[in-house]
Coordinates of C-alpha atoms in Angstrom, one line a residue:
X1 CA 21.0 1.8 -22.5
X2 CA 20.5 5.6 -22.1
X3 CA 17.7 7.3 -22.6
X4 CA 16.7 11.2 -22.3
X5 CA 14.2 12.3 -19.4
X6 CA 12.9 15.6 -18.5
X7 CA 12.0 14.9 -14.9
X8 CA 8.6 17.5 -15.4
X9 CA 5.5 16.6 -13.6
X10 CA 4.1 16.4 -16.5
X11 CA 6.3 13.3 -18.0
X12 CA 6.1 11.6 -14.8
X13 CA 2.3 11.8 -14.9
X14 CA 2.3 10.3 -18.2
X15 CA 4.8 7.4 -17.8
X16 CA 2.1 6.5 -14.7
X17 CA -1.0 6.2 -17.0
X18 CA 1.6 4.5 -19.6
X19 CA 1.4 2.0 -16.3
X20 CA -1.9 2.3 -15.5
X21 CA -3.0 1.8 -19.5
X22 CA -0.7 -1.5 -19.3
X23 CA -2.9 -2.9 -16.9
X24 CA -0.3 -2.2 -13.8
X25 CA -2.1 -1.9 -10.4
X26 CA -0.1 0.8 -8.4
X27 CA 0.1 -0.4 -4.2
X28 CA 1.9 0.9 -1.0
X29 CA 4.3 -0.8 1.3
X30 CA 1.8 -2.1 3.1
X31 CA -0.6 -3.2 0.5
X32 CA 2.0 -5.5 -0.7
X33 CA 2.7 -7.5 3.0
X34 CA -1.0 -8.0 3.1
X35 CA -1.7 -9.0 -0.3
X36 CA 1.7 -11.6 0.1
X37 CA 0.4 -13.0 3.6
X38 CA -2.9 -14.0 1.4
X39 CA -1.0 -14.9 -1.8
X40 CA -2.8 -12.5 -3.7
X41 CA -0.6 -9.5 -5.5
X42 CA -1.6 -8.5 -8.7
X43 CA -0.4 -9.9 -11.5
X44 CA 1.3 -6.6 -12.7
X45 CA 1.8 -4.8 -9.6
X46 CA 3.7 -1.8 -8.4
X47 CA 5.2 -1.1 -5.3
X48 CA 5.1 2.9 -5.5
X49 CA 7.3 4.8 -2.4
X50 CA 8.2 8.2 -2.3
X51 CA 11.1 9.4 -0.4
X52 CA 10.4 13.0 1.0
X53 CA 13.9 14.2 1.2
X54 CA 13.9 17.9 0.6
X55 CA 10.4 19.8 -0.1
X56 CA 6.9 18.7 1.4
X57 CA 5.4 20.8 -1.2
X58 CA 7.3 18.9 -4.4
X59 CA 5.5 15.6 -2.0
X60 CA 2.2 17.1 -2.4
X61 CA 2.1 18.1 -6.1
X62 CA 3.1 14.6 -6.3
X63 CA 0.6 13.5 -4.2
X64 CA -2.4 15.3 -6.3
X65 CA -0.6 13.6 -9.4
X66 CA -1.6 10.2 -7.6
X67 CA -4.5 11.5 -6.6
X68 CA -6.2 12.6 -10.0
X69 CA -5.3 8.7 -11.7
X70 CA -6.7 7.0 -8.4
X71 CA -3.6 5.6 -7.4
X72 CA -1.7 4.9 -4.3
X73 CA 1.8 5.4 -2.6
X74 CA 3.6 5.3 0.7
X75 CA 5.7 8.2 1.9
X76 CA 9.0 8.0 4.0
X77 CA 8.9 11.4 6.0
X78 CA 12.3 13.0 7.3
X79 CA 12.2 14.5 10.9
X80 CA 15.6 16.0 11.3
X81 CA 16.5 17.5 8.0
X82 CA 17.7 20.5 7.6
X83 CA 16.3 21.3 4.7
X84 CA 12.6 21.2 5.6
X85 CA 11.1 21.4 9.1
X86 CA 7.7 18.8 9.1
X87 CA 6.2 21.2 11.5
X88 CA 6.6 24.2 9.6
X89 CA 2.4 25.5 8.7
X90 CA 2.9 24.7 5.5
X91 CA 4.9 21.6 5.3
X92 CA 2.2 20.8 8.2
X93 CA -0.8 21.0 6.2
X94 CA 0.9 19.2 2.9
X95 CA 1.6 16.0 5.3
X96 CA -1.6 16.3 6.4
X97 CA -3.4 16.2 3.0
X98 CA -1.6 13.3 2.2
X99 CA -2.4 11.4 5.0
X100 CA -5.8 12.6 4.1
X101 CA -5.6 11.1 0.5
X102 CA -5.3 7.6 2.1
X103 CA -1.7 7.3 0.8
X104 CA 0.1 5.6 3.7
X105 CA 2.7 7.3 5.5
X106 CA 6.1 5.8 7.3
X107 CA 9.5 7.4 8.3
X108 CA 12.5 8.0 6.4
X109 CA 14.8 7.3 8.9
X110 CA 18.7 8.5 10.0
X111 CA 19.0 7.4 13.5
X112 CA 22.4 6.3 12.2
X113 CA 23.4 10.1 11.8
X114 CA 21.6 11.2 15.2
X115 CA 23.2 8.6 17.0
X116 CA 26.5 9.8 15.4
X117 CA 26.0 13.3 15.6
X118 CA 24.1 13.3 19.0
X119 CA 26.3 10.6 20.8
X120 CA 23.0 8.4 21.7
X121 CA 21.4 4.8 20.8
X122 CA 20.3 4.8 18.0
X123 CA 17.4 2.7 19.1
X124 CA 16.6 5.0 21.2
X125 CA 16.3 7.6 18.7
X126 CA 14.2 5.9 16.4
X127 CA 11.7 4.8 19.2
X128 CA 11.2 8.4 20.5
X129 CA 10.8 9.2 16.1
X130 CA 8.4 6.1 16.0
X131 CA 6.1 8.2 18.7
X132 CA 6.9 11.4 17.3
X133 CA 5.7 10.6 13.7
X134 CA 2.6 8.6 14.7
X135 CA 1.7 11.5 17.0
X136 CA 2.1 14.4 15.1
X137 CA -0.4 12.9 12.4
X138 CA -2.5 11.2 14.3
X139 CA -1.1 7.8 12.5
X140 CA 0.3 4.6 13.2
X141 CA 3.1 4.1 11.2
X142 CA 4.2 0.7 9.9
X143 CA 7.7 0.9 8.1
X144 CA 10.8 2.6 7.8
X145 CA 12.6 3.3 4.8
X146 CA 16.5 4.3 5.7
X147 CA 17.8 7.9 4.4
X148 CA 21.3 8.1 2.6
X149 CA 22.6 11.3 3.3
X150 CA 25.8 13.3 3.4
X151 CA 27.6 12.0 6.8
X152 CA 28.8 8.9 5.4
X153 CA 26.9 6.9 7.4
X154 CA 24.5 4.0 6.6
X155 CA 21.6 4.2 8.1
X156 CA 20.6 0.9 6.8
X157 CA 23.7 -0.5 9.0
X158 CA 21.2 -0.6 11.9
X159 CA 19.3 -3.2 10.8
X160 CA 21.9 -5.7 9.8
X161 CA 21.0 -7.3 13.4
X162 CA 17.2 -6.2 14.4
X163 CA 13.9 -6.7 12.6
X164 CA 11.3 -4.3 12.4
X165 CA 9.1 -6.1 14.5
X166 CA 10.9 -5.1 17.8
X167 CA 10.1 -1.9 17.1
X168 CA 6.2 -2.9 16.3
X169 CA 6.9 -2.6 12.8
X170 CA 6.1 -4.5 9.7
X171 CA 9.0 -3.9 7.6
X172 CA 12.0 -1.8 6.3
X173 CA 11.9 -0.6 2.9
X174 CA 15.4 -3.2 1.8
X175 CA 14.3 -5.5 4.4
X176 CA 15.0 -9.1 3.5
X177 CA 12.9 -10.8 5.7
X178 CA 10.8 -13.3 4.2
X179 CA 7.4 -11.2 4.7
X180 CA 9.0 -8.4 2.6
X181 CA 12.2 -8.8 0.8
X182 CA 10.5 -6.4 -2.1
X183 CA 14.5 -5.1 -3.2
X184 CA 15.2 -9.0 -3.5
X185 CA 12.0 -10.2 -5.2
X186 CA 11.5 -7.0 -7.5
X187 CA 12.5 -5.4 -10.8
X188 CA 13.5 -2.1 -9.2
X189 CA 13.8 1.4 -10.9
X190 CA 14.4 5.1 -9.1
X191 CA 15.3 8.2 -9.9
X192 CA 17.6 8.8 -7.3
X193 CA 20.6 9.9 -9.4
X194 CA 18.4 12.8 -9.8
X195 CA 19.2 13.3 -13.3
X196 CA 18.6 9.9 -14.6
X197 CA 16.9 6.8 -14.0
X198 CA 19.1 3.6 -12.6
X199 CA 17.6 -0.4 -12.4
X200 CA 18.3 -3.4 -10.4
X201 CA 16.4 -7.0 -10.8
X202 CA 16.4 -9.3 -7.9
X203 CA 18.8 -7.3 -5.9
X204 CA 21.3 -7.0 -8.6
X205 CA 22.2 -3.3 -10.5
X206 CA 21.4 -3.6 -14.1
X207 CA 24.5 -2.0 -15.7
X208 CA 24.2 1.0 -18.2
X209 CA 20.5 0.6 -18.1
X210 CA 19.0 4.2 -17.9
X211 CA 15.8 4.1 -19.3
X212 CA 12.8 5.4 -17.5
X213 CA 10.0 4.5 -15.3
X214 CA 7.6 4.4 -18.0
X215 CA 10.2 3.1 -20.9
X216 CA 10.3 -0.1 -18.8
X217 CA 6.5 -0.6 -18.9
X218 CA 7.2 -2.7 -21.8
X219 CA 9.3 -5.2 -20.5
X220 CA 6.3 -6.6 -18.2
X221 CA 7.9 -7.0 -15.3
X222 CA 5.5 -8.8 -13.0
X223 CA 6.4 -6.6 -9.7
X224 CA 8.0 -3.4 -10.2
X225 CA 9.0 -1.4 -6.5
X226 CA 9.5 2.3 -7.9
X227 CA 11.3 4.8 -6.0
X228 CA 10.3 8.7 -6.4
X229 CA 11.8 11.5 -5.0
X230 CA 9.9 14.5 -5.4
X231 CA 12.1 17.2 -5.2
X232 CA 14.2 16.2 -8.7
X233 CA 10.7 17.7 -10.6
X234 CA 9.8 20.7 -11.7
X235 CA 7.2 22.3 -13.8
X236 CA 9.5 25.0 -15.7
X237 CA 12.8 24.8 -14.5
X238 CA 14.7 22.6 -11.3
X239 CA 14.9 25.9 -9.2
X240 CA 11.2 27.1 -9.4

């Protein structure tokens, strides 16, 4: 199935109140380990991360998006990219008004790549990031979600034999422990193709299926784990 999307602000905005008006209860990361430990996630539930892999700005419209429908999201945070620096006074001041929105904040991660590129343990690396995120804002982060960049690499490959908790955190974003395991347990949809939408359910890609966000509102799926990226919006045009 293909449909067309024009990835504006504006059409994102209103496939989330298409959510919202279906009686969809929008949750972070961590708002879903909580509510599992206590066996209480919402009946229609999603899961709503936002990977932060090119503009901090793009992060914060998005953020006053969530922000004006009273809803929630957590946000993976790049430390080594070269396309934004998180220190920068701007980029500075967008993280901090999302951490000031009470939107929960964790680390997109590539210790992969630095261990790679900067011949050094890649635990090591993302310990000294772990410490480096939560003291920049003032935070204690609790999750990871693993970047897919240009190297190659995987940075996922690092956890194929560690758990988050060694690292005094609750989960990784396609963790399969049993207190997560949200890819595995989930009807999944992204835009990470950046100029359409792709699927998976339980784990498994749903073939040919294109349709939106909001165009799979109607299917009812109980727990939906959506994936945004905000630098594939735009008000007018993609290079605004």
């Amino acid at each position: 199935m293909k449909a067309e999307f024009h990835f504006t602000f504006s059409n994102l905005e209103r496939q989330l109140i298409i959510a919202k008006e279906s009686n969809y209860q929008f949750i972070t990361c961590q708002d879903y380990i909580d509510a599992r430990a206590i066996g209480n996630i919402p009946s229609l539930a999603v899961i709503n991360r936002v990977d932060i892999d090119f503009s901090c700005k793009k992060a914060k419209r998005l953020a006053e998006i969530f922000n004006q429908l009273g809803i929630k999201a957590t946000f993976f945070i790049r430390l080594h990219a070269p396309e934004y620096n998180p220190f920068d006074f701007e980029n500075y001041r967008c993280l901090k008004y999302i951490r000031d929105s009470g939107h929960e904040i964790g680390y997109h991660s590539e210790i992969v790549d630095q261990a790679a590129i900067w011949q050094e343990d890649p635990a090591d690396c993302l310990k000294r990031d772990i410490n480096t995120l939560n003291c920049m804002l003032d935070i204690r982060i609790k999750g990871v979600a693993s970047h897919r960049g240009m190297t190659g690499l995987n940075n996922l490959d690092f956890w194929s034999d560690r758990k988050p908790a060694e690292f005094g955190l609750l989960y990784e974003a396609y963790d399969k422990e049993p207190a997560f395991n949200l890819f595995g347990n989930s009807f999944y949809v992204s835009d990470s193709e950046w100029t359409r939408w792709k699927c998976y359910n339980n784990g498994e890609l749903v073939e040919n299926d294109h349709r939106s966000f909001g165009e799979h509102i109607i299917d009812q799926h109980r727990l939906i784990y959506l994936l945004l990226h905000p630098d594939t919006y735009f008000d007018e045009h993609f290079y605004e």
